mmCIF file of C-alpha atoms in Angstrom:
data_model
loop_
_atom_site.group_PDB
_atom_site.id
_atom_site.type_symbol
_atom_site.label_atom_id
_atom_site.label_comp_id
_atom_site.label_asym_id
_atom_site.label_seq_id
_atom_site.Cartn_x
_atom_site.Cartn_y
_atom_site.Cartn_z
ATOM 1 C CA UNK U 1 -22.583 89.860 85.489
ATOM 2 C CA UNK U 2 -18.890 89.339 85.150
ATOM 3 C CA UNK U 3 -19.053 88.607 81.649
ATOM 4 C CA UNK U 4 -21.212 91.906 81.289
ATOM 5 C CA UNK U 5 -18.948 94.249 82.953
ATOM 6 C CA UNK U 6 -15.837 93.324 81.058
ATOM 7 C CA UNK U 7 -16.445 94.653 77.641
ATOM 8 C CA UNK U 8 -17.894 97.910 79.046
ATOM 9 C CA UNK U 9 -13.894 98.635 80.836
ATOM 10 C CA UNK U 10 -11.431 96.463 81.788
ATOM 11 C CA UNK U 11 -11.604 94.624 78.018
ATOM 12 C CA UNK U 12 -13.006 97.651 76.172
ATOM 13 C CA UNK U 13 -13.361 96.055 72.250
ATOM 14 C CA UNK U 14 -12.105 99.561 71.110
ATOM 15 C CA UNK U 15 -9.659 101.138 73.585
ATOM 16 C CA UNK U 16 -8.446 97.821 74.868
ATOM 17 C CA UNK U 17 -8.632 95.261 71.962
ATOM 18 C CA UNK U 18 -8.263 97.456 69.255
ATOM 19 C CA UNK U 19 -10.751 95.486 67.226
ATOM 20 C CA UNK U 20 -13.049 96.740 64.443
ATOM 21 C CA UNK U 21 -11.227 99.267 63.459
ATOM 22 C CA UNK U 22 -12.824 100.201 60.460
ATOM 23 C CA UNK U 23 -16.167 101.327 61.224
ATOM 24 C CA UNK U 24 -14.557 102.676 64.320
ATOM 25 C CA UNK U 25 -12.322 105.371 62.399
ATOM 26 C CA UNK U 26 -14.995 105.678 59.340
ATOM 27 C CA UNK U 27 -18.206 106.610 60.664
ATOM 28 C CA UNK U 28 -17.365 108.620 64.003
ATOM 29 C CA UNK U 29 -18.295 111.649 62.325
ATOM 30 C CA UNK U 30 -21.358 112.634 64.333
ATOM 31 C CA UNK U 31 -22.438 111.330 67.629
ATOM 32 C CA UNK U 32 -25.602 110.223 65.912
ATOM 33 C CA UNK U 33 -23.755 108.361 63.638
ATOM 34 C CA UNK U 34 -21.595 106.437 65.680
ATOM 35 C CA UNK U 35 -24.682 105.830 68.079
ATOM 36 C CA UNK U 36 -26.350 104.221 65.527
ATOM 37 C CA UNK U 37 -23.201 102.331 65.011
ATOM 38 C CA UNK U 38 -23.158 101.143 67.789
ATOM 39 C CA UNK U 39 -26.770 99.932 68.140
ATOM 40 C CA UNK U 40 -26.648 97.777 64.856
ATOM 41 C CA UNK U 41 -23.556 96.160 66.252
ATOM 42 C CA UNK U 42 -25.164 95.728 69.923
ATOM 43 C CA UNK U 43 -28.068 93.917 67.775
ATOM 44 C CA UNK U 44 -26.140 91.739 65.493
ATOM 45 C CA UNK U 45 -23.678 90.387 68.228
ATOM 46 C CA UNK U 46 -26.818 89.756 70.903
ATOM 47 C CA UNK U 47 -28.590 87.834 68.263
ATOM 48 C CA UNK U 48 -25.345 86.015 66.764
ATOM 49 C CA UNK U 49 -24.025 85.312 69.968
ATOM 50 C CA UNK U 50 -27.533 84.011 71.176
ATOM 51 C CA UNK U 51 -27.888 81.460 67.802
ATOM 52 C CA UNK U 52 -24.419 80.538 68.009
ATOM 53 C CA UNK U 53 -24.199 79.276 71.660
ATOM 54 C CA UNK U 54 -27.654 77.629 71.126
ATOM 55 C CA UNK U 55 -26.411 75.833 68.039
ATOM 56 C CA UNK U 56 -22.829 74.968 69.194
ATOM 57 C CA UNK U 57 -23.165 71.685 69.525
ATOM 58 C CA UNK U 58 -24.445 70.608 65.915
ATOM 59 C CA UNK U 59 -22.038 72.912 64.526
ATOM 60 C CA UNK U 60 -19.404 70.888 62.325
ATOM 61 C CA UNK U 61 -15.973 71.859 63.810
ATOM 62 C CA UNK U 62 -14.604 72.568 60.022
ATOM 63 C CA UNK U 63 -17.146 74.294 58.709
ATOM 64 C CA UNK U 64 -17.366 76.523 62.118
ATOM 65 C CA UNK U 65 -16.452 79.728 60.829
ATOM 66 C CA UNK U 66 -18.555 79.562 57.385
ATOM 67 C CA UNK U 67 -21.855 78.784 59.945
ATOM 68 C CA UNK U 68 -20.934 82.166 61.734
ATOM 69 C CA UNK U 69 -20.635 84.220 58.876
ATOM 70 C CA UNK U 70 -23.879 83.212 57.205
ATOM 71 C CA UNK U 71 -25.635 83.702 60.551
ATOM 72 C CA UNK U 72 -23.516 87.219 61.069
ATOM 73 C CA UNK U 73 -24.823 88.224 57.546
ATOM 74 C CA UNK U 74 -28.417 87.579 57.932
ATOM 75 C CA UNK U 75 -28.628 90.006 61.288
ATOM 76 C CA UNK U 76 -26.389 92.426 59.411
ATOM 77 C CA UNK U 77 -28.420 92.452 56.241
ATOM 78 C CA UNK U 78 -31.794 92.790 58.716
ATOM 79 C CA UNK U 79 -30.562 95.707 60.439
ATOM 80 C CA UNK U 80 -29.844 97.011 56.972
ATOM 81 C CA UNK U 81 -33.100 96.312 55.297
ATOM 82 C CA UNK U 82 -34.860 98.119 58.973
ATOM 83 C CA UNK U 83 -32.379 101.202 58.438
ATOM 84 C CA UNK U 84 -33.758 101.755 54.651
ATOM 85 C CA UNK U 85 -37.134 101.137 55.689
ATOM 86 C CA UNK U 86 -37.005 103.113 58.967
ATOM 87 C CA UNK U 87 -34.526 105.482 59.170
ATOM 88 C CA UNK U 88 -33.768 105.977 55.515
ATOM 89 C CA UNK U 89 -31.129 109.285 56.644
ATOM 90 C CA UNK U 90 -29.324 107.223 58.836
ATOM 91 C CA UNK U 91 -29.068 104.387 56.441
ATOM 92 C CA UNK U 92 -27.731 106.706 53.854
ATOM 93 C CA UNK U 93 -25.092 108.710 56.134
ATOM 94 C CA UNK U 94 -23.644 104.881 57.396
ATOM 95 C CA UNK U 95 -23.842 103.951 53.932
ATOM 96 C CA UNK U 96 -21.747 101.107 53.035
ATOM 97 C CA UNK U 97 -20.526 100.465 56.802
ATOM 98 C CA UNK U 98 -23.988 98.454 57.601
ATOM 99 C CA UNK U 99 -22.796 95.483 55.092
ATOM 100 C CA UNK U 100 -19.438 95.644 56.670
ATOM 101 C CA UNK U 101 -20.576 94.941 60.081
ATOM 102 C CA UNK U 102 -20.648 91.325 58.651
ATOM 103 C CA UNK U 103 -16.594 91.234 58.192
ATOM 104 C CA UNK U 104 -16.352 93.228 61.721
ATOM 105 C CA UNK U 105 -14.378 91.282 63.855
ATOM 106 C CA UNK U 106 -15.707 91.930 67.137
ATOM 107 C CA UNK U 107 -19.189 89.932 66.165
ATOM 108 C CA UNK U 108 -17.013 86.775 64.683
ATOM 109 C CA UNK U 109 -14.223 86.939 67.233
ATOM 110 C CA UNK U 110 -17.379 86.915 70.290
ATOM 111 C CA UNK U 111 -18.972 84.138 68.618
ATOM 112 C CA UNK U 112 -15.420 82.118 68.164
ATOM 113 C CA UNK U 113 -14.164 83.152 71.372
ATOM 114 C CA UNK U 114 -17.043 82.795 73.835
ATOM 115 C CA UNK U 115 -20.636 82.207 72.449
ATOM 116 C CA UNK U 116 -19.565 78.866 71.015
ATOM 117 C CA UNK U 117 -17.916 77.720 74.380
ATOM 118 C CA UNK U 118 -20.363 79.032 77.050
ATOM 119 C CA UNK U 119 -24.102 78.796 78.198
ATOM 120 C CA UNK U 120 -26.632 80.990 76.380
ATOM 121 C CA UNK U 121 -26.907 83.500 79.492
ATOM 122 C CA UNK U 122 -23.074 84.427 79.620
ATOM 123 C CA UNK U 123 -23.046 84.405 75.861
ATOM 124 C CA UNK U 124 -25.855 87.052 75.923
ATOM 125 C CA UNK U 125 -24.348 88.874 78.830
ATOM 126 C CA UNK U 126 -21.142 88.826 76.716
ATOM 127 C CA UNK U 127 -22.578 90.358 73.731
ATOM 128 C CA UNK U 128 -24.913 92.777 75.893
ATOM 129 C CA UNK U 129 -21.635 93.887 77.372
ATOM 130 C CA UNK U 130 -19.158 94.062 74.273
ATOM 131 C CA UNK U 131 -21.678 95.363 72.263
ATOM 132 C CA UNK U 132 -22.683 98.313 74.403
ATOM 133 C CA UNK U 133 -18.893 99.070 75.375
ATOM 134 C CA UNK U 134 -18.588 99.473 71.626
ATOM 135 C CA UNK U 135 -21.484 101.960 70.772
ATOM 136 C CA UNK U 136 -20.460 104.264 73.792
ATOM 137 C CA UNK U 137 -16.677 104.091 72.464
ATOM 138 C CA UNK U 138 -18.029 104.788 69.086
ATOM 139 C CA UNK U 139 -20.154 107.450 71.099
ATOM 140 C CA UNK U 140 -17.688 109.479 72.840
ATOM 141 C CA UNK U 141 -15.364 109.224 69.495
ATOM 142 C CA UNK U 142 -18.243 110.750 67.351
ATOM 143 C CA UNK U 143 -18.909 113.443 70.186
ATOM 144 C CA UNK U 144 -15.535 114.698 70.240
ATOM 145 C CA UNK U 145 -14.938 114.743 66.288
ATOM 146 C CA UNK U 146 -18.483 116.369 65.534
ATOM 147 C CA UNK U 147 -17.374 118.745 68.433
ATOM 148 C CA UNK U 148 -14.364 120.669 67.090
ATOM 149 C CA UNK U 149 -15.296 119.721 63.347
ATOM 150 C CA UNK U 150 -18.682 121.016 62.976
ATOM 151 C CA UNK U 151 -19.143 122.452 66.616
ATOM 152 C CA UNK U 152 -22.857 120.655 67.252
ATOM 153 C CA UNK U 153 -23.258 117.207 69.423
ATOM 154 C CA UNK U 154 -26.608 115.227 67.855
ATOM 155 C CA UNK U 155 -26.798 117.200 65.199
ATOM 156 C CA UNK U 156 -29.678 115.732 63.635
ATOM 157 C CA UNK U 157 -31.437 114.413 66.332
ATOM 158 C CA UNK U 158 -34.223 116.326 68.666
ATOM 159 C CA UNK U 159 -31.498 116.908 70.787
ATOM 160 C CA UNK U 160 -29.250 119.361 68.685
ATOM 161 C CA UNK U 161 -26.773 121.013 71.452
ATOM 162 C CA UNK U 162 -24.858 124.389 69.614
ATOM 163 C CA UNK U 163 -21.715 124.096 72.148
ATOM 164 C CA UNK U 164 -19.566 126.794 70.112
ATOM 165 C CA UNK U 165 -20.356 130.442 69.601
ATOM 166 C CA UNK U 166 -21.907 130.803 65.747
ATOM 167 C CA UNK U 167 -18.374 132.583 65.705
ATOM 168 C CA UNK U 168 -16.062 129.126 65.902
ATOM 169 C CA UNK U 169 -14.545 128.180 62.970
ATOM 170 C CA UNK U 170 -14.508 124.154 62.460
ATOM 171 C CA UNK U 171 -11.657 122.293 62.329
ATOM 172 C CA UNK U 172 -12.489 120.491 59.378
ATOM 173 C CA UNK U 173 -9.631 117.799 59.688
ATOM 174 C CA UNK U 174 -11.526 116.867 63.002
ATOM 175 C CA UNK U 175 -14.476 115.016 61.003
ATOM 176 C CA UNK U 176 -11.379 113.839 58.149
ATOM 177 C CA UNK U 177 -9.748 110.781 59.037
ATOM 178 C CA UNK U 178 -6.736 112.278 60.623
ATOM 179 C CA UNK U 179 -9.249 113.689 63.208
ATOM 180 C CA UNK U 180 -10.314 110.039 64.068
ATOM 181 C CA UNK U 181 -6.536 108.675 64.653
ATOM 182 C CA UNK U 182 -6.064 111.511 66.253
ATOM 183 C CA UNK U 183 -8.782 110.938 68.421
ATOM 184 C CA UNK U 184 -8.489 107.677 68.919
ATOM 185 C CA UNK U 185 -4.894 107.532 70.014
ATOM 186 C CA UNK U 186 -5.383 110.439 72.660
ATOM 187 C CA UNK U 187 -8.565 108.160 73.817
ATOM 188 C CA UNK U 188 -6.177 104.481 74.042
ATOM 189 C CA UNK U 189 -3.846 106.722 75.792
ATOM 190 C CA UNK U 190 -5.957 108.186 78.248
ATOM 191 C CA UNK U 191 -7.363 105.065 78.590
ATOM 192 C CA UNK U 192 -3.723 103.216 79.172
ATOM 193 C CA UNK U 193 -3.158 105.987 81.640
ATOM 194 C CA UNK U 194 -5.819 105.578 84.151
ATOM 195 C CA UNK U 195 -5.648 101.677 83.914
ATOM 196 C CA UNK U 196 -1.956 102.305 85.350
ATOM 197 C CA UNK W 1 -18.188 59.650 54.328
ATOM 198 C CA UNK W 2 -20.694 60.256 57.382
ATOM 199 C CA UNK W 3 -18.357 63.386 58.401
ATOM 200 C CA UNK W 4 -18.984 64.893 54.632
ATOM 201 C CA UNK W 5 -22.520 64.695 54.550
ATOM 202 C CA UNK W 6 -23.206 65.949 58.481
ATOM 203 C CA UNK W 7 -20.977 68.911 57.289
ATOM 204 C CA UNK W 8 -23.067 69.467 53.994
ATOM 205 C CA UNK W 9 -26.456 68.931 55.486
ATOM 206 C CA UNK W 10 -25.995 71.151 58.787
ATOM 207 C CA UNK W 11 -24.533 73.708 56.319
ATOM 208 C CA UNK W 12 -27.589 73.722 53.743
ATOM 209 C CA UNK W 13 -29.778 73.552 56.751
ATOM 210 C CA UNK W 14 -28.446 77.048 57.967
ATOM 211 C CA UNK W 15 -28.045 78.794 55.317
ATOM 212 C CA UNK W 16 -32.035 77.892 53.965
ATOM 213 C CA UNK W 17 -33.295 78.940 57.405
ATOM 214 C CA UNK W 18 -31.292 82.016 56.802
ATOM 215 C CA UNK W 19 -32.500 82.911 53.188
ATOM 216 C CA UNK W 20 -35.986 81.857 54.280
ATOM 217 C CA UNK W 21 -35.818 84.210 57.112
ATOM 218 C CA UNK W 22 -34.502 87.073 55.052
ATOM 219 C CA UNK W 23 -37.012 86.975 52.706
ATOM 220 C CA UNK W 24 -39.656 87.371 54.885
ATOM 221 C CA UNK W 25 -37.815 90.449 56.310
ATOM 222 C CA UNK W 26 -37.620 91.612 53.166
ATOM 223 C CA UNK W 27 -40.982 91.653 51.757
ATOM 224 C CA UNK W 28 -42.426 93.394 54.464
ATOM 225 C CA UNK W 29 -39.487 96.463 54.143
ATOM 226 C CA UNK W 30 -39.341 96.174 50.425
ATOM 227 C CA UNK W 31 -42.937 98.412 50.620
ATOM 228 C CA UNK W 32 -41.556 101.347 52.684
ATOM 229 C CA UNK W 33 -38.073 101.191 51.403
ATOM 230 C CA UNK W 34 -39.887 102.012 48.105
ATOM 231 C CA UNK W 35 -41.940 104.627 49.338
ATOM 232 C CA UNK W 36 -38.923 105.971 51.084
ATOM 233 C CA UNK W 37 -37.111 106.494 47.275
ATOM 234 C CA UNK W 38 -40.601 108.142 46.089
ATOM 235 C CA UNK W 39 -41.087 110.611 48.528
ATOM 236 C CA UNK W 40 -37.197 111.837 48.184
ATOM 237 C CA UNK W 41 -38.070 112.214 45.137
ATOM 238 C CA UNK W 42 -41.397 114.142 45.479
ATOM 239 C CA UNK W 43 -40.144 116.100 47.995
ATOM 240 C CA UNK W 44 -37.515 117.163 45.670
ATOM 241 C CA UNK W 45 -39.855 118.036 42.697
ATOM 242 C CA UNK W 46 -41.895 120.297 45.248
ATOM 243 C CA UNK W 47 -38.904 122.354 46.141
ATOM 244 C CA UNK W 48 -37.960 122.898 42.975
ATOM 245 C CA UNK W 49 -41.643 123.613 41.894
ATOM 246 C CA UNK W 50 -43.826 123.481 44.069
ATOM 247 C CA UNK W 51 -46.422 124.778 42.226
ATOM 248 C CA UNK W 52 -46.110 121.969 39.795
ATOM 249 C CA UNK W 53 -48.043 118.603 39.574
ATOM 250 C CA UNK W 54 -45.295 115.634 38.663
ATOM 251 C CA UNK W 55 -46.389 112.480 36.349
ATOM 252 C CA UNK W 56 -44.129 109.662 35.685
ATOM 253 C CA UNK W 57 -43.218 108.786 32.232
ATOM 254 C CA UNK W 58 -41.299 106.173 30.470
ATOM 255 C CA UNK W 59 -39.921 107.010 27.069
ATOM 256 C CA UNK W 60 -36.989 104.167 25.991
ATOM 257 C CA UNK W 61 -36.454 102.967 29.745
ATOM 258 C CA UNK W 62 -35.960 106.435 31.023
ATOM 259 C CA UNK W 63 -37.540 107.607 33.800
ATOM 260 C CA UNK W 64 -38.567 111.224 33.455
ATOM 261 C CA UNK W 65 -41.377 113.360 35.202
ATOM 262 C CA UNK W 66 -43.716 115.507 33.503
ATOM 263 C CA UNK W 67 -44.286 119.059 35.935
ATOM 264 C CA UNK W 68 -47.425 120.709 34.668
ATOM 265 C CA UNK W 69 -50.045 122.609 36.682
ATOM 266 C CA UNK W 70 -53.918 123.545 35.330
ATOM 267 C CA UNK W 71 -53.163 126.790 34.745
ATOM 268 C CA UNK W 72 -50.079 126.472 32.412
ATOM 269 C CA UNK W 73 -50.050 123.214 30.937
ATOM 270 C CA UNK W 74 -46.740 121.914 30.757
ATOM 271 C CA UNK W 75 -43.677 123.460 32.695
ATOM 272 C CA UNK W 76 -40.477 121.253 32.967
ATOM 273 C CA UNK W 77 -39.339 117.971 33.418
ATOM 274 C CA UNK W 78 -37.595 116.491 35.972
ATOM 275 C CA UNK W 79 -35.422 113.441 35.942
ATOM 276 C CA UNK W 80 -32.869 111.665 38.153
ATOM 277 C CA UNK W 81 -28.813 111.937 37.002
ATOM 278 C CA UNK W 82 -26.501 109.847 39.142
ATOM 279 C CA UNK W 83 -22.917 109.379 38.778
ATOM 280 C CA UNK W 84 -19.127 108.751 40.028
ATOM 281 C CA UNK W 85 -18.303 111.455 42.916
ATOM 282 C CA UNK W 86 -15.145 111.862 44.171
ATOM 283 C CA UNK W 87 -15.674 109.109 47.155
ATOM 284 C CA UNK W 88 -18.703 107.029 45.948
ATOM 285 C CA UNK W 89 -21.869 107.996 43.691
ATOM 286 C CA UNK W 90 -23.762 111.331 43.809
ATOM 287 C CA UNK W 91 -27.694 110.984 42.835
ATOM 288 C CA UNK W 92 -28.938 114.114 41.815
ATOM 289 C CA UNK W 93 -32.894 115.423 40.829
ATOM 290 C CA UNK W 94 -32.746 117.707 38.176
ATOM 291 C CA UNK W 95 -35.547 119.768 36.525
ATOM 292 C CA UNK W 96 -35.224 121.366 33.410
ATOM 293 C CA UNK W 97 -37.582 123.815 31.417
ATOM 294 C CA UNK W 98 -39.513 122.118 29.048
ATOM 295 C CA UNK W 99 -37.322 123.117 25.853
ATOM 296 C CA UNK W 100 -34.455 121.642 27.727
ATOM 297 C CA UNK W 101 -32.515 124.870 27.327
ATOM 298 C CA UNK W 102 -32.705 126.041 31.033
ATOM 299 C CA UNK W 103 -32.500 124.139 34.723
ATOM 300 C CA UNK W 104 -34.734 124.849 36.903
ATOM 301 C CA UNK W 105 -32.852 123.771 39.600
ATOM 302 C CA UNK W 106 -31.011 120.711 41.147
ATOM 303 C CA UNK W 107 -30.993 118.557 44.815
ATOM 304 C CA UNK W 108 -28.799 116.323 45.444
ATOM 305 C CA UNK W 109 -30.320 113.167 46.972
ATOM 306 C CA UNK W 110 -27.652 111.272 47.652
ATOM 307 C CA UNK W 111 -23.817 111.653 48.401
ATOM 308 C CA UNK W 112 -20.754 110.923 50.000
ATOM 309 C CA UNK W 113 -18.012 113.263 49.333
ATOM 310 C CA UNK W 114 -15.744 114.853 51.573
ATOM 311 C CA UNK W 115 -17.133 116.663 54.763
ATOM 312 C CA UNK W 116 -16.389 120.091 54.857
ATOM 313 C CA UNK W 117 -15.478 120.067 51.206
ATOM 314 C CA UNK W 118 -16.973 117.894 48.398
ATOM 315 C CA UNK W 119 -19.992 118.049 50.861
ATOM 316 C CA UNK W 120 -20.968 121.481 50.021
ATOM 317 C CA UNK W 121 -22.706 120.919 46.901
ATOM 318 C CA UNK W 122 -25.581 120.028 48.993
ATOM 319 C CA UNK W 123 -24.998 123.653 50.198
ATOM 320 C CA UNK W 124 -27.580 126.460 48.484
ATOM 321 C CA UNK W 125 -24.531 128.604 47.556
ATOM 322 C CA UNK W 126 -23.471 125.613 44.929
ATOM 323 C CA UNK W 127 -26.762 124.148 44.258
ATOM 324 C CA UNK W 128 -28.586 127.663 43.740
ATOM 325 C CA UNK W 129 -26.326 128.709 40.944
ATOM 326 C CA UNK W 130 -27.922 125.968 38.763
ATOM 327 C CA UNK W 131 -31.144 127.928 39.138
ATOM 328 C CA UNK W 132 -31.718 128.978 35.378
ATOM 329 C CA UNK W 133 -28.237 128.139 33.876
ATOM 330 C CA UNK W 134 -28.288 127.926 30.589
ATOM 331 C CA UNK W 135 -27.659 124.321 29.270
ATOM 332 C CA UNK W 136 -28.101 124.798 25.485
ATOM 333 C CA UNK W 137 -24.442 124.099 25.573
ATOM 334 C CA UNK W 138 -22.556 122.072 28.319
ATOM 335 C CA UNK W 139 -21.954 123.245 31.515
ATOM 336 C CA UNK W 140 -18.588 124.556 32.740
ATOM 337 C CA UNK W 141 -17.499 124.906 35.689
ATOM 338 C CA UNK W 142 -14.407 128.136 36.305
ATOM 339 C CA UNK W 143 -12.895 129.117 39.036
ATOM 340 C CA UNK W 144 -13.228 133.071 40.266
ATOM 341 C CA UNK W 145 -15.750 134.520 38.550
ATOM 342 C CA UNK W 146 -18.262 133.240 35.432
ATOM 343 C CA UNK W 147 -18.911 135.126 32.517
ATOM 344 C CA UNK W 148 -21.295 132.878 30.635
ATOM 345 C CA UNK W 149 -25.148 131.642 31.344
ATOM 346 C CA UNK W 150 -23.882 128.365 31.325
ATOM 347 C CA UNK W 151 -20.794 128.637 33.641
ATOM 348 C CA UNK W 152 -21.096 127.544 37.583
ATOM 349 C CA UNK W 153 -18.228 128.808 40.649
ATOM 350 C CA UNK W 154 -16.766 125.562 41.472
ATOM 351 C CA UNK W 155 -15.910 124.878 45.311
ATOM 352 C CA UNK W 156 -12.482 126.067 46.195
ATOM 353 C CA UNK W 157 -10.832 122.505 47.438
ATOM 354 C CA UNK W 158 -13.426 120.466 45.718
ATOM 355 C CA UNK W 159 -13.070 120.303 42.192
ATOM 356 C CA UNK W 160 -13.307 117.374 41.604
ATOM 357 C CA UNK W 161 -16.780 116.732 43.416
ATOM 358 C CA UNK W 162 -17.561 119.828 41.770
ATOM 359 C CA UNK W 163 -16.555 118.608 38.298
ATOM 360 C CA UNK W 164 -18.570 115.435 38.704
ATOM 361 C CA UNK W 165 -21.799 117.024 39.560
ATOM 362 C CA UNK W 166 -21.050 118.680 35.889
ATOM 363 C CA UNK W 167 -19.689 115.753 33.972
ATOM 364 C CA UNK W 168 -22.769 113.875 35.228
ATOM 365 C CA UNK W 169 -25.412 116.988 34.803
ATOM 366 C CA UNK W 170 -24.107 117.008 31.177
ATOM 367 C CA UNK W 171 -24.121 113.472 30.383
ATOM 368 C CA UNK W 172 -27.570 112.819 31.244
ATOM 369 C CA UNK W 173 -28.447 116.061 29.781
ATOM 370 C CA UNK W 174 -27.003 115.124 26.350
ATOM 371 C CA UNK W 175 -28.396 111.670 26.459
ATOM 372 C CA UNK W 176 -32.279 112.842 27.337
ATOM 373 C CA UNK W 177 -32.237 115.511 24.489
ATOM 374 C CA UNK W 178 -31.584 112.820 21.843
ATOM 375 C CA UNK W 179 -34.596 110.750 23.161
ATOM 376 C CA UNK W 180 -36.439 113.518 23.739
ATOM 377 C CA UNK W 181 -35.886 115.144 19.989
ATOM 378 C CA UNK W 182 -36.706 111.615 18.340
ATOM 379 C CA UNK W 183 -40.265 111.053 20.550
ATOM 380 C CA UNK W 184 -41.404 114.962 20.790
#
């Protein structure tokens, strides 16, 4: 339970960590994108995390790292291969960031850090945790940005909210990458602020 | 010696349990994902004409649909141009009349350029105005207003991505009249 509830606050992957930055600041531009963010990652790491702490032990300590990746990169290119078969729109507005989840160093730093050194349970409850503390990071980010930059939340989902009068203008730079540093940085502050 | 081989062997042994588990994911997606690319296509086609039937032909490994309907015979082709955008590549359906002097119209399939700017030629304000545009000559693309049949408005901020849906329009154009001259 303890391993759970750390990635989901107190050692946040995002707001605390910092780590995987990239898909982080590239695909925040919708909620529904960064939710399905989110998901692949909660998927890869559960499964990674669960292989690698069941196959610790027969693991070469050299060749540790190369064992990871090839494991990372199957679950990464299976959540791919689902997204074109399933969700084809999805797959297309992620594009390229599904493939990348494989060099994302939340997934590789989990399995280094703890799957490889603890019990399958708090391996999975590890993952479960850091994984999900990721998506609703990547979450709230994508809220915000789609917000002020296209004025929708879900937009493209069944759940379509209009928030601003058909009158707002949106601030384009919001769904740019400025508007995701800027976002993020007012987040790791706010987030710095209450931990205080 | 005994280090080198347990390294290699629990090394092969992952990575074939991968690849054999992959491939099995594979061939059961490989069926949709392929259906998937079809019915963008289709679905295309029918906006574009939706009175029109579409046949696939192959004329010197090009890929080009035949639209014809009972009542008419043949109408237009349509055919898929994809090229360099301003972030990454835009895939485009295009149908021309069947003299290839005239679009019918174009969607874009598939596209990354810049929200809020590159992104509107998805928009019907940019992708209507290749609605019967003359493309006995290349297209252009002006700023302000056009003055020719075979000039488009290109998006203020985004000529580039505006510029590349031409460049690429005209390119595959160009290339499908020669094969089509040669074998019609």
């Amino acid at each position: 339970m303890k391993n759970f509830i750390k990635g989901l606050w107190r050692e946040h992957p995002i707001f605390r960590q910092l780590l995987g930055m990239c898909p982080t600041l590239a695909v925040t531009t919708s909620a529904l994108n960064g939710l399905s963010m989110g998901l692949a990652v909660v998927f890869v790491l559960f499964f990674s995390s669960l292989v690698v702490s069941t196959i610790k032990r027969i693991i070469p300590h050299q060749v540790r790292i190369a064992v990871y990746t090839v494991i990372i990169a199957t679950f990464v290119t299976i959540v791919d291969i689902f997204l074109k078969a399933q969700f084809p729109d999805i797959s297309k507005a992620l594009g390229p960031y599904i493939p990348l989840i494989i060099v994302n160093c939340i997934i590789l730093g989990r399995c280094e850090a703890f799957a490889s050194k603890h019990n399958i349970s708090s391996s999975l409850s590890d993952a479960l945790g850091m994984g999900l503390g990721f998506t609703w990071g990547l979450f709230l980010l994508g809220s915000i940005r789609e917000l002020f930059g296209a004025g929708t939340i879900l937009a493209g989902t069944a759940f379509k909210i209009e928030v601003m009068p058909s009158a707002y203008n949106p601030l384009i730079v919001m769904i740019l990458p400025a508007g995701a540093f800027l976002v993020l940085g007012l987040l790791v502050a706010i987030m710095n602020r209450i931990e205080q | 010696m005994k280090e080198t081989i347990k390294i290699t062997s629990v090394l092969t042994v992952v990575c074939m349990l991968c690849a054999f588990f992959l491939s099995f994911v594979y061939d059961k997606a490989q069926i949709k994902i392929k259906e998937n690319k079809k019915k963008d296509i289709e679905d295309a086609i029918s906006k574009l004409m939706p009175e029109a039937s579409a046949e696939k032909i192959e004329i010197d490994n090009e890929q080009i649909y035949r639209l014809s309907n009972k009542k008419n015979g043949l109408l237009a082709y349509a055919f898929i141009a994809s090229g360099q955008g301003y972030q990454g590549k835009i895939k485009m359906l295009v149908v021309v009349d069947s003299s290839f002097k005239k679009l019918e119209g174009i969607e874009v399939l598939e596209s990354i350029e810049t929200p809020g700017l590159g992104a509107k030629i998805q928009e019907k304000r940019f992708k209507n105005q290749f609605n019967g545009l003359d493309v006995s000559s290349p297209i252009e693309y002006v700023q302000g207003s056009p003055d020719k049949d075979n000039q488009i408005v290109a998006i203020t901020g985004a000529t580039v991505s505006s510029r590349a849906v031409t460049n690429i329009l005209n390119k595959k154009i160009e290339e499908l009249k020669k094969i089509m001259e040669i074998k019609l």
